[in-house]
Coordinates of C-alpha atoms and ligand atoms in Angstrom, one line a residue:
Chain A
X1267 CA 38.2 57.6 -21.0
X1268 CA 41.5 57.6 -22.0
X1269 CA 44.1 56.8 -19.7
X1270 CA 42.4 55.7 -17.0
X1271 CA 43.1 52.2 -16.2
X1272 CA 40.3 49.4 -16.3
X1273 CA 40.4 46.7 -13.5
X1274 CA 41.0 43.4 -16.0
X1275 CA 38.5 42.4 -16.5
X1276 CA 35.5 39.7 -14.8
X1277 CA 33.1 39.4 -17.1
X1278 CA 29.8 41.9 -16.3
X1279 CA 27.2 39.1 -17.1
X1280 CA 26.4 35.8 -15.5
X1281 CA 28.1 32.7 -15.9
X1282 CA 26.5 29.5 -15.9
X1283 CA 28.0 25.8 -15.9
X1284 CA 26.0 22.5 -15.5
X1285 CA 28.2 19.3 -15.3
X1286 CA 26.6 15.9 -15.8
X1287 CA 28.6 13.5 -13.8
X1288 CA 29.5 10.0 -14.2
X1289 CA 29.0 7.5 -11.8
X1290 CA 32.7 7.3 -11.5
X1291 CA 33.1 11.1 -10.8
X1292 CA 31.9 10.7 -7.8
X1293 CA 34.1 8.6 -6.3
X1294 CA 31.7 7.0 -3.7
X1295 CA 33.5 6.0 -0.9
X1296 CA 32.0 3.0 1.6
X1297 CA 33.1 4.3 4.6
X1298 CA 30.9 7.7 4.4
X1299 CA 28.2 5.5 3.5
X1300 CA 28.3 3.4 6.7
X1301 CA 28.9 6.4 8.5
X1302 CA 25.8 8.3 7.0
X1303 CA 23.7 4.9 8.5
X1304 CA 25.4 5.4 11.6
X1305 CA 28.2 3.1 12.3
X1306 CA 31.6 4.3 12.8
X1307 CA 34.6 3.6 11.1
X1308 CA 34.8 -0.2 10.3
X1309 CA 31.8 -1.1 12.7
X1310 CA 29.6 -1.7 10.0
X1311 CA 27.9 -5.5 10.3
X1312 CA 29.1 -7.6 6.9
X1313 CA 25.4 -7.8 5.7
X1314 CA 25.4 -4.0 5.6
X1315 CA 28.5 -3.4 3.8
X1316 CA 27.7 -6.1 1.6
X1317 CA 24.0 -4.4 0.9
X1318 CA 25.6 -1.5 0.3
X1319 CA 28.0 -2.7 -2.0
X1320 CA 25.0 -4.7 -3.8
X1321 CA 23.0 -1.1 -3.8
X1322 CA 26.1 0.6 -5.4
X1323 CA 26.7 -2.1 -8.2
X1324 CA 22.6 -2.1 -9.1
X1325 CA 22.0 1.4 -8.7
X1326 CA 25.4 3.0 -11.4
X1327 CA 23.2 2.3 -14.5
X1328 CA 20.9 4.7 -12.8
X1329 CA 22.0 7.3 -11.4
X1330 CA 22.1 10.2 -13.6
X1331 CA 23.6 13.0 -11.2
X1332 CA 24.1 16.4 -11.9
X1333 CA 25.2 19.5 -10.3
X1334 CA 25.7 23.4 -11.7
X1335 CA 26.2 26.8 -10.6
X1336 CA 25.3 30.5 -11.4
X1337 CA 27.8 32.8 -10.8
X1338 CA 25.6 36.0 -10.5
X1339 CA 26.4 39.4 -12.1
X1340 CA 29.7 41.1 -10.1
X1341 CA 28.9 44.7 -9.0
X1342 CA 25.3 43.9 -7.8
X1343 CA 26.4 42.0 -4.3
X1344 CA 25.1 44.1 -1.4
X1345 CA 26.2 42.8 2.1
X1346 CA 23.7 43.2 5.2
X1347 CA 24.6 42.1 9.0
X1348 CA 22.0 39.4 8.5
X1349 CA 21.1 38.9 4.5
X1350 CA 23.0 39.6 1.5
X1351 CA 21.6 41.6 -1.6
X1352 CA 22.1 39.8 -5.2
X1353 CA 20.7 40.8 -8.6
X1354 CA 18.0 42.5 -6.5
X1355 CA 16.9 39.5 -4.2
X1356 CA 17.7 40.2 -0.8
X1357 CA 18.7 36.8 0.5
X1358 CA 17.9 36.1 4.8
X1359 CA 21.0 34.2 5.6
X1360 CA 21.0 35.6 9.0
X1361 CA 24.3 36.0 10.9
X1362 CA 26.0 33.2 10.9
X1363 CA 26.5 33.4 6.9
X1364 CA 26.4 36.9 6.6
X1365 CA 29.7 36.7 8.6
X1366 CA 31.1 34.1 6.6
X1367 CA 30.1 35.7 3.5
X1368 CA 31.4 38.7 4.2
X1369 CA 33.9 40.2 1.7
X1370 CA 32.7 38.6 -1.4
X1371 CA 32.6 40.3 -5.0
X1372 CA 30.2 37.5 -5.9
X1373 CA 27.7 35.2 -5.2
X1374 CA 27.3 31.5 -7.1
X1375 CA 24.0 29.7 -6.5
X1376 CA 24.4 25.9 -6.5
X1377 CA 22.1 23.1 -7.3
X1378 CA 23.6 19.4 -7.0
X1379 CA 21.1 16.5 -7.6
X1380 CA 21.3 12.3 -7.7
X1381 CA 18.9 12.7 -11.0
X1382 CA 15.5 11.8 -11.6
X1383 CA 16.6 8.1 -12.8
X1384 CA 17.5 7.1 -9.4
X1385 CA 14.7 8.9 -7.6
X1386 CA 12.5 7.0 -9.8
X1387 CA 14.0 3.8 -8.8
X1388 CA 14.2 4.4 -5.3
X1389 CA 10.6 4.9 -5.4
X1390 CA 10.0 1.4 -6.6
X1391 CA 12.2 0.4 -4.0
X1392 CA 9.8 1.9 -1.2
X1393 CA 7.3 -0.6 -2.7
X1394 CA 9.1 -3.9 -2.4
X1395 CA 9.5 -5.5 0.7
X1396 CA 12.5 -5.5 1.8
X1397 CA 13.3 -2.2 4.0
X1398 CA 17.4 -2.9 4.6
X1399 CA 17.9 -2.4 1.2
X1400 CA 15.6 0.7 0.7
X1401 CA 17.3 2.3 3.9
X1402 CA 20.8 1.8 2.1
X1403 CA 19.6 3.2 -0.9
X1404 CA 18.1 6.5 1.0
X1405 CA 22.3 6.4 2.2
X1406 CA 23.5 5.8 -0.9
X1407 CA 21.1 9.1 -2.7
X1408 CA 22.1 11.4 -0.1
X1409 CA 25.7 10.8 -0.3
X1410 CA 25.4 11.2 -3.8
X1411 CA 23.7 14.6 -3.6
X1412 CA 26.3 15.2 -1.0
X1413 CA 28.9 14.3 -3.3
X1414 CA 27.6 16.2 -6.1
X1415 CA 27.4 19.2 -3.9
X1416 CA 31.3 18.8 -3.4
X1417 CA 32.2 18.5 -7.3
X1418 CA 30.2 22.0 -7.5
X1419 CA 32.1 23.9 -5.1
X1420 CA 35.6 21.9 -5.7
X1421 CA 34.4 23.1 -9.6
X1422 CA 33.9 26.7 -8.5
X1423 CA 37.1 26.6 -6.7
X1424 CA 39.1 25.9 -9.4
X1425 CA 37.3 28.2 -11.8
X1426 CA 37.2 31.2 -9.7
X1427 CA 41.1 30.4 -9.2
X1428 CA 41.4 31.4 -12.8
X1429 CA 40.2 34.6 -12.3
X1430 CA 42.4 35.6 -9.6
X1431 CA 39.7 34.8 -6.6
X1432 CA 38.7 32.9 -3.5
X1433 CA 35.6 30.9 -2.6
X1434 CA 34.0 30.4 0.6
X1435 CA 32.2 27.2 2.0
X1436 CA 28.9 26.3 0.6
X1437 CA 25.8 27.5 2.5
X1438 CA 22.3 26.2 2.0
X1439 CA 19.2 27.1 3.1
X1440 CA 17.6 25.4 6.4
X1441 CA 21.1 25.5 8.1
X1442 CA 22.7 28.0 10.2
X1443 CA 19.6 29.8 11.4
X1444 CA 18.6 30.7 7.0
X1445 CA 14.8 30.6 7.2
X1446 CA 14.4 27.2 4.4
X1447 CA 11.5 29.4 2.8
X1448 CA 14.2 31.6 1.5
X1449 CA 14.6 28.3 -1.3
X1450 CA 12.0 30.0 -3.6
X1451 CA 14.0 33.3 -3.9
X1452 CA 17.1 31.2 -4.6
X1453 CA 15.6 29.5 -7.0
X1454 CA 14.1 32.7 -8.9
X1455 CA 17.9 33.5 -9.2
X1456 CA 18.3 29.9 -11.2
X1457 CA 17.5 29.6 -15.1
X1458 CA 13.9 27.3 -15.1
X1459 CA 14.3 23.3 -13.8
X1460 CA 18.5 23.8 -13.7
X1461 CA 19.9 20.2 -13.5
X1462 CA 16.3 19.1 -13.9
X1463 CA 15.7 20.4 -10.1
X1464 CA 12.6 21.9 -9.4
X1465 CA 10.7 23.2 -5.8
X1466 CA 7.3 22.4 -5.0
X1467 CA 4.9 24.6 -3.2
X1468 CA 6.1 23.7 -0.1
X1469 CA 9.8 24.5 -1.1
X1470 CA 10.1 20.5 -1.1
X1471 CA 13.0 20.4 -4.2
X1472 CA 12.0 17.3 -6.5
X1473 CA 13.8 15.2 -6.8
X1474 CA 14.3 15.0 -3.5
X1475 CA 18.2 13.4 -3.4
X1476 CA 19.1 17.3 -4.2
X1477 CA 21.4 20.0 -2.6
X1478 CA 20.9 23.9 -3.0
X1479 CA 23.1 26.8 -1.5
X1480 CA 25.3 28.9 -2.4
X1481 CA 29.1 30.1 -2.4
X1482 CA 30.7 33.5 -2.6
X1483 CA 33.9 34.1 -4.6
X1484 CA 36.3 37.0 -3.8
X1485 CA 39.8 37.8 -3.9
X1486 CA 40.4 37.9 0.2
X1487 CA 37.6 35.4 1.3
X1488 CA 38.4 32.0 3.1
X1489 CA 36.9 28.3 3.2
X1490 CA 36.3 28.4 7.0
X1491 CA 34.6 25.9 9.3
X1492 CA 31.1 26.5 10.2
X1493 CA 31.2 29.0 12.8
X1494 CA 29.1 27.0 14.9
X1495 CA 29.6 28.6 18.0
X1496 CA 27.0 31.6 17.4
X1497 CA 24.8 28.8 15.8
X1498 CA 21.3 28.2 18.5
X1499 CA 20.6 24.9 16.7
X1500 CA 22.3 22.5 18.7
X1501 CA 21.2 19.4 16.9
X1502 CA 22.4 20.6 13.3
X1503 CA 24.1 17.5 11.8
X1504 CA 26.9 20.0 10.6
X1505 CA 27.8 21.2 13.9
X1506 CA 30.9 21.5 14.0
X1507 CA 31.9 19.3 10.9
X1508 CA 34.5 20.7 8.4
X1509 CA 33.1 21.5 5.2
X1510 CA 33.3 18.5 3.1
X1511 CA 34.2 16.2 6.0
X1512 CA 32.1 12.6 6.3
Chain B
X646 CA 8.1 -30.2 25.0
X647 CA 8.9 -29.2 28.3
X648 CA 8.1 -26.1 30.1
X649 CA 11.7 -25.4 30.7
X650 CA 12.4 -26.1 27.2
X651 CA 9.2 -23.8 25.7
X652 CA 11.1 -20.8 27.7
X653 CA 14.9 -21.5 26.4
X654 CA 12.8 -21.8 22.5
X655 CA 10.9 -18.5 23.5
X656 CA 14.4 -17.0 25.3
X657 CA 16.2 -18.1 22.0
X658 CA 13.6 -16.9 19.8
X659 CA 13.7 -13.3 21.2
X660 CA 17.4 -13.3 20.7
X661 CA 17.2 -14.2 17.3
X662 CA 14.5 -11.2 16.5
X663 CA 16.8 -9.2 18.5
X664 CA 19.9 -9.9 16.5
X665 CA 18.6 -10.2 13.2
X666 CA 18.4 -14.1 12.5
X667 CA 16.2 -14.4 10.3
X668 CA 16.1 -18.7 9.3
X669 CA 18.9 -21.1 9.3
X670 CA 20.3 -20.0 5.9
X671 CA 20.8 -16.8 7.0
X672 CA 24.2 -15.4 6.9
X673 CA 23.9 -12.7 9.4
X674 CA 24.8 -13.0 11.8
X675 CA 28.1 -14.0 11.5
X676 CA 28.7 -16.4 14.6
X677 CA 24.4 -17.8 14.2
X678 CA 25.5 -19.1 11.5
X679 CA 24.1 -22.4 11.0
X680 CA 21.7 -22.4 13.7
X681 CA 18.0 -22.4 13.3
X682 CA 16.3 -18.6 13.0
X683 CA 13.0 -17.0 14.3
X684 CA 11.6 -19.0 11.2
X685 CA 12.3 -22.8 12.0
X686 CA 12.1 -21.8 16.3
X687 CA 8.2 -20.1 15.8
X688 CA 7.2 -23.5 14.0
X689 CA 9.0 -25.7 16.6
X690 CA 7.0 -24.0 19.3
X691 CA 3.8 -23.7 17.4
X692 CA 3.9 -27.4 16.7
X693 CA 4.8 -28.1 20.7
X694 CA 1.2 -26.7 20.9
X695 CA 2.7 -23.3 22.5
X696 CA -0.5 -20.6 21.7
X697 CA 0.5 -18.1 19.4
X698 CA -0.1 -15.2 21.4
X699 CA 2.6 -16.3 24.0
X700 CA 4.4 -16.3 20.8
X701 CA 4.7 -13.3 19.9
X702 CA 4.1 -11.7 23.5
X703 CA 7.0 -13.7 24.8
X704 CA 9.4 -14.1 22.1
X705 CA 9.0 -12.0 19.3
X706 CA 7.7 -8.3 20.9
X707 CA 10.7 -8.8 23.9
X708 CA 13.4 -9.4 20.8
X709 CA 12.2 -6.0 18.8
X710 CA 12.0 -4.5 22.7
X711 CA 15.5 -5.4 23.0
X712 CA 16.7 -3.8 19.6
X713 CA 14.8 -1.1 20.1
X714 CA 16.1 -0.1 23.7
X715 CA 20.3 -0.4 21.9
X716 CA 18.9 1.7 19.3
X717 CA 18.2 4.8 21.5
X718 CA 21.2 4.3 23.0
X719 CA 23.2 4.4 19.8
X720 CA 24.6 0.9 20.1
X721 CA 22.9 -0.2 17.2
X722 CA 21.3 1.5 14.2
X723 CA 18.7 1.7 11.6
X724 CA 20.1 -1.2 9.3
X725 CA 20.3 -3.4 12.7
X726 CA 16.7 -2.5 13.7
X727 CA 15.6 -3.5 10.4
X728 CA 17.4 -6.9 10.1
X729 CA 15.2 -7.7 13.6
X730 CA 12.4 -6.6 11.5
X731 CA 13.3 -8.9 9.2
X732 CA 13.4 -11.8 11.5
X733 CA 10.3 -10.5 13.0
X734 CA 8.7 -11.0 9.8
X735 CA 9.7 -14.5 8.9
X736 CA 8.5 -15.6 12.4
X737 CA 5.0 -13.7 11.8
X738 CA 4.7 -15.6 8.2
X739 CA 3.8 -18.4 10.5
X740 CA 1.3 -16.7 12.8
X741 CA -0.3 -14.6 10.6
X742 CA -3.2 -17.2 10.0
X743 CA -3.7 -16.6 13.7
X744 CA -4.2 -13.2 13.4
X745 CA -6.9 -14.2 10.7
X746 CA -8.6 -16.8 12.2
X747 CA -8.6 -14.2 15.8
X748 CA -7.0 -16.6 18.1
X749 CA -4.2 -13.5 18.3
X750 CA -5.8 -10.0 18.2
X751 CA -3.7 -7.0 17.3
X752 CA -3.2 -4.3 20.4
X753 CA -5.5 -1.6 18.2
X754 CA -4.6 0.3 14.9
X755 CA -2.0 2.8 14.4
X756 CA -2.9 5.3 10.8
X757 CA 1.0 7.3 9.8
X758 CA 1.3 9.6 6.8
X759 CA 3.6 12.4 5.7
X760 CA 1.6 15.5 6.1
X761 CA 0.5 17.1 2.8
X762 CA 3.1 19.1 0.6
X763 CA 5.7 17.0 1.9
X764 CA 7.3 13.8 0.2
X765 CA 9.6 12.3 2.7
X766 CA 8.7 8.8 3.0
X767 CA 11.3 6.6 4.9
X768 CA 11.3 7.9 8.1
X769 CA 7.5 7.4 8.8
X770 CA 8.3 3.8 7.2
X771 CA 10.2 3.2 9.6
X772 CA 8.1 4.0 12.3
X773 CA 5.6 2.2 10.6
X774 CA 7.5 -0.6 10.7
X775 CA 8.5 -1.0 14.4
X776 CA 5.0 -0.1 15.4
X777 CA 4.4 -3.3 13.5
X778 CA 6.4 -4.7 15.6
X779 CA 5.2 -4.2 18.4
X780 CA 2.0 -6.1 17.7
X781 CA -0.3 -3.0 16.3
X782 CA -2.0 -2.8 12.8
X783 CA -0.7 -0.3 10.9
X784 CA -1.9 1.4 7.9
X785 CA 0.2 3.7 6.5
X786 CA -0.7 6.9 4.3
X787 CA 2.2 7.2 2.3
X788 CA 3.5 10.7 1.9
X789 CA 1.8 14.0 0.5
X790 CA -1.4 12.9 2.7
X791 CA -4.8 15.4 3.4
X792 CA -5.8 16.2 6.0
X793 CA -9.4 14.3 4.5
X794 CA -7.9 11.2 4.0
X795 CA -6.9 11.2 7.8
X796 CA -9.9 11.7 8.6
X797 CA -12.0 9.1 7.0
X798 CA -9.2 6.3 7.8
X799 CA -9.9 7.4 11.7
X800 CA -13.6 7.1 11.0
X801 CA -13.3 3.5 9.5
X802 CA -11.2 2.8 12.3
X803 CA -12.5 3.8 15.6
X804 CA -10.4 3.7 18.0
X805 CA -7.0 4.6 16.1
X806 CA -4.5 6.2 17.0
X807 CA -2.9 9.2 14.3
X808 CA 0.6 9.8 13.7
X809 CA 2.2 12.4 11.3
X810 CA 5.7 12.7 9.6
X811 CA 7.2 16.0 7.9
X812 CA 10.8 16.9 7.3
X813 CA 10.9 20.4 6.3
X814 CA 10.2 23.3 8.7
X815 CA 8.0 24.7 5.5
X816 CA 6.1 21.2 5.7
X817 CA 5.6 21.9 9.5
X818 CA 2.4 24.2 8.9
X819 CA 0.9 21.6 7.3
X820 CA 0.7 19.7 10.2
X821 CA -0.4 22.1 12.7
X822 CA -3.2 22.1 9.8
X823 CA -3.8 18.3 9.6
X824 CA -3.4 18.3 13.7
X825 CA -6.0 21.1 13.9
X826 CA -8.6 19.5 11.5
X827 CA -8.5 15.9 13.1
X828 CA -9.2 17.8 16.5
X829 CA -12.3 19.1 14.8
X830 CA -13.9 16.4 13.2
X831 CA -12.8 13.1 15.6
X832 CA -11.3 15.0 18.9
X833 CA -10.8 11.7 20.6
X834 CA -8.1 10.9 18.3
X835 CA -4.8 10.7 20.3
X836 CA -2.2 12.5 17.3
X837 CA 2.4 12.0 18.2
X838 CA 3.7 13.9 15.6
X839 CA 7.7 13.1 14.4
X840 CA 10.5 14.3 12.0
X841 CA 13.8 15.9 11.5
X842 CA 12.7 19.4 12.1
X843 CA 9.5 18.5 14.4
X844 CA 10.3 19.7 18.4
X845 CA 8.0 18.7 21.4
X846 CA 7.0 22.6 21.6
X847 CA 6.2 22.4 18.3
X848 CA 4.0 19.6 19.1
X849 CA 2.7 21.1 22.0
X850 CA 2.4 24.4 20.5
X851 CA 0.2 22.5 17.3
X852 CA -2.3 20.9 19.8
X853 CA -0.6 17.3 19.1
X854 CA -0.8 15.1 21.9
X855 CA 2.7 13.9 21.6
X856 CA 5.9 14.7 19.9
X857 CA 8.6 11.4 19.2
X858 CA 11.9 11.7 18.3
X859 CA 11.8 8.1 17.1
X860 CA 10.0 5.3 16.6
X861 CA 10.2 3.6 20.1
X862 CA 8.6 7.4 21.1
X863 CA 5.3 6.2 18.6
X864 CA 5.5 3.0 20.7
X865 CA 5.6 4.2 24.2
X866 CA 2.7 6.7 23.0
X867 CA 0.7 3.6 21.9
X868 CA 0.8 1.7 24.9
X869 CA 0.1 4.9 27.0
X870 CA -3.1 5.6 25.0
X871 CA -4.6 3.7 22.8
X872 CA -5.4 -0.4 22.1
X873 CA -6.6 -3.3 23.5
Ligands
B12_448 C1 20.3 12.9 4.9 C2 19.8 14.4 4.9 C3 19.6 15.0 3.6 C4 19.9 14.2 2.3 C5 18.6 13.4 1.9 C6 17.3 14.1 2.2 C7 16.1 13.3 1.9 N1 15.0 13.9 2.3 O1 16.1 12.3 1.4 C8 20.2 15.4 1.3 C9 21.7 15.6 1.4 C10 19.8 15.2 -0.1 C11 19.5 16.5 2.1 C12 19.0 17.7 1.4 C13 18.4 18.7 2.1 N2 18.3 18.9 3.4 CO1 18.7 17.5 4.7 N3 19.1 16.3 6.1 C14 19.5 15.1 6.1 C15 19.6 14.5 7.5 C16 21.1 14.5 7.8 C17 19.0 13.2 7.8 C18 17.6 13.0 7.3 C19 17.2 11.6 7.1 O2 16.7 11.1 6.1 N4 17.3 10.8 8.2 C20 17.0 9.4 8.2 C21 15.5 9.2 8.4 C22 15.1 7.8 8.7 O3 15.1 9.9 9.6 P1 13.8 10.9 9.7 O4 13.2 11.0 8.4 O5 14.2 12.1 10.5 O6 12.9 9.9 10.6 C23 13.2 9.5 11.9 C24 12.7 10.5 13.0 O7 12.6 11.8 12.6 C25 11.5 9.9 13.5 N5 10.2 10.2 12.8 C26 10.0 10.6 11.6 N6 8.7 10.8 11.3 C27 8.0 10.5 12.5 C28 6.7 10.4 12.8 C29 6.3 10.1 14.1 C30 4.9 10.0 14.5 C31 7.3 9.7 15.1 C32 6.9 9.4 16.5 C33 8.7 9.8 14.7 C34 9.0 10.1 13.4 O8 11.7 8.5 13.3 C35 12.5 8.2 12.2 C36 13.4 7.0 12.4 O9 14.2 7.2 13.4 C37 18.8 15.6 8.3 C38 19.4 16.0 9.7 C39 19.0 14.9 10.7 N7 20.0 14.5 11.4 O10 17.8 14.5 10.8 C40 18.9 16.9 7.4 C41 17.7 17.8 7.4 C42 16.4 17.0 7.3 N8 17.9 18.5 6.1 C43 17.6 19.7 6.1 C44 17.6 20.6 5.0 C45 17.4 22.1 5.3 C46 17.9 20.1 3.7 C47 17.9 21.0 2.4 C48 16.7 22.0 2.3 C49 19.2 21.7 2.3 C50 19.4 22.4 1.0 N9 19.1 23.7 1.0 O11 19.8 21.8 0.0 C51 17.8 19.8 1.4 C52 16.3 19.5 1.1 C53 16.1 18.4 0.1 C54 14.8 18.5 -0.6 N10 14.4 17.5 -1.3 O12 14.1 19.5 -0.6 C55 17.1 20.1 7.5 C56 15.5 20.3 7.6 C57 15.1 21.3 8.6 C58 14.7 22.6 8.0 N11 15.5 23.6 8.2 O13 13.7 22.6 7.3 C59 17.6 19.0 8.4 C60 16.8 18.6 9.6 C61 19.1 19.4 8.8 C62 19.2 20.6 9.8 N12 19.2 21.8 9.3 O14 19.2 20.4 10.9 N13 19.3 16.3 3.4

């Protein structure tokens, strides 16, 4: 049609982006590591901080961790009160992330995993008898699913910024009131084992040092704090937390 | 040795479990440095002639009592638990032939798993662990367990007592399932069921006799219930 002026351009399909991270990348920092076993800042007893630093050194050559979106197709992204419509999958956030999502053009799923490598050797670890170092270990996986989960959305960020657009926080299922069953109809929205990630049955994701969710990117959306305050599940961990904060 | 002295060794002893110390070369903690551990004080009182079973009932199950009590009030956490664990352990490599040869019997026998479908293992280790601790036998499952194999570990064990671990709220069914099944086939089983997502309605609502939040919870239950 001639003179009628196209919106530049997003592009109408998907786009997809996997990042294999180095052990570098992710910048593990001691501190959140403590913290995640439960001592405040600089309370941690020498033997742990030494354990964990002995877990950090042992476990590099191992840790194969990965994390990827897909940015779903634009024009497909129904809102609801208490869901959100994508590629015809109607997602049950429920309220609390319908509100934050609210606004977006489009939605990215996330995946962000430690890697098979180091699941298999924390498995041997379970087997050998000494439990401090196992417990650090479970620390040390999560934090790096946890900082694997960051890269993705800091990732996003910037690529979405290219485009002209916005992202929110991340949101995964099991938090905020989003029923974790709904994990199966996020992953129908993933290509086949993306970042080697796959669900069980029971929605259990394998291997289990992995992080799912997703983010929405528009031109007027904000990163905002949980909103916690319409949240019924008082013992979340996240209550309260800033995105991204240890 | 004297009387007096036996209860300083057991006082010291429980101290040592309680903070962690495992032997004399053990670094940790920083100002036991030096000094003997739960390893070199358990053989000094087992070669005074003290009886084992004072042993561990006076010394080594008040020191893991003590952790565990900081624990639930956040003072202390897992790592710290553990390290008592530890010590426990080194002081238990010199009973254990005790255990054997029956002159210490074990309070009863205490089966954990993760519920099938579900592969979380360290927090039902942990419990596992304590429960140890605590002078109980425990075998433990391992994760992804049947509701079957449940079963026929209760039925080689009379007189255990059940406890389940899941940490998804999709897991959960499972173990209204494994709950529901053990009710069936060996009702007398007394069945605490734990985990991140795992309520006391939950528990109630599942037929479990008792919900814990932690290990010390798995504990409590035992003494209330089960054992010798
Ligand atoms: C660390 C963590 C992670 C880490 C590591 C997870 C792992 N499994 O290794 C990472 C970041 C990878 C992660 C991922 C996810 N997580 Co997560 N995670 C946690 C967190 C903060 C701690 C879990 C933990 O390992 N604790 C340490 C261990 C030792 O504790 P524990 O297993 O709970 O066991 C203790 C007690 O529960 C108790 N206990 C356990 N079993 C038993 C049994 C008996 C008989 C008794 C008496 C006691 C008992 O004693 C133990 C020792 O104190 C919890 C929140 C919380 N505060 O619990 C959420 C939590 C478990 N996660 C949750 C969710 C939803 C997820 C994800 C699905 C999110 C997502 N969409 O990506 C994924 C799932 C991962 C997977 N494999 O499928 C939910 C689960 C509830 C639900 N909605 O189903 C929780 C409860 C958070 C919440 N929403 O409140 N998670």
């Amino acid at each position: 049609m001639k003179g009628r002026a196209m919106k530049p351009s997003v592009p109408m399909s998907r786009t997809i982006r996997t990042m294999y991270l180095e052990f570098g990348e992710l910048a593990l920092r001691m501190e959140r590591i403590e913290n995640a076993l439960g001592y405040p800042l600089r309370s941690a007893p020498p033997v742990v901080s030494a354990g964990i630093a002995d877990v950090l050194r042992e476990c590099e050559p191992r840790v194969e961790a990965a994390c990827g979106y897909v940015l779903l197709q634009p024009g497909r992204t129904r809102m609801g009160e208490r869901s959100i419509e994508v590629e015809g999958v109607s997602l049950s956030t429920g309220g609390t992330i319908a509100a934050c999502l609210r606004g977006v053009d489009r939605l990215a799923v996330f995946v962000a995993t430690a890697g098979w490598k180091f699941h298999e050797w924390f498995e041997r670890l379970s087997r050998e008898p000494d439990p401090l170092r196992y417990v650090i270990a479970d620390a040390v996986g999560s934090e790096i699913a946890e900082r694997a989960a960051e890269i993705v959305e800091e990732t996003l960020r910037t690529d979405a910024a290219l485009l002209g657009m916005q992202v929110t926080s991340r949101y995964s299922p099991g938090y905020c009131g989003w029923p974790l069953s709904d994990q199966r109809l996020l992953f129908s929205l993933l290509p086949p084992v993306f970042c080697g990630v796959t669900l069980t049955e029971t929605v259990f994701m394998v291997p289990e040092k992995s992080v799912s969710g997703v983010i929405g990117i528009g031109e007027r959306v904000e990163r905002k704090v949980y909103d916690c305050g319409s949240c019924p599940d008082v013992l979340c961990d996240r209550r309260w937390k800033r995105p991204g904060a240890p | 040795m004297e009387e007096r002295e036996i209860a300083e060794t057991l006082e010291r002893l429980a101290e040592c479990v309680e903070r962690g110390k495992a032997d004399a070369s053990s670094l940790h903690p920083v100002d036991l440095r030096g000094r003997d551990g739960a390893e070199e004080l358990t053989r000094l009182l087992l070669e005074a002639g003290v009886p084992p079973a004072r042993i561990l009932d006076e010394g080594l199950i008040p020191g893991m009592g003590r952790i565990g009590e900081k624990f639930r009030e956040k003072q202390v956490f897992v790592p710290d638990v553990l390290l008592a664990a530890r010590a426990m352990h080194a002081a238990m490599n010199h009973l254990r032939p005790f255990f054997r040869s029956r002159a210490i019997v074990t309070r009863g026998t205490f089966i954990i798993g993760t519920v099938f479908g579900d592969l979380h293992d360290i927090g039902k280790k942990l419990v596992a662990m304590v429960v140890e601790g605590s002078g109980w036998d425990v075998v433990d499952l391992g994760v992804n367990v049947e509701p079957e194999r449940f079963v026929a570990e209760v039925r080689s064990r009379p007189g255990a007592v059940v406890g389940l671990s899941a940490l998804l709220t999709t897991t959960m069914p499972n173990m209204r399932t494994t709950v529901a099944v053990l009710k069936e086939t060996t009702p007398c089983t007394p069945v605490i069921v734990g985990g991140a997502p795992v309520t006391p309605e939950f528990a109630a609502t599942i037929g479990a006799d008792a919900y814990g939040a932690d290990p010390y919870a798995a504990v409590e239950f035992l003494h209330r219930v089960g054992g010798s």
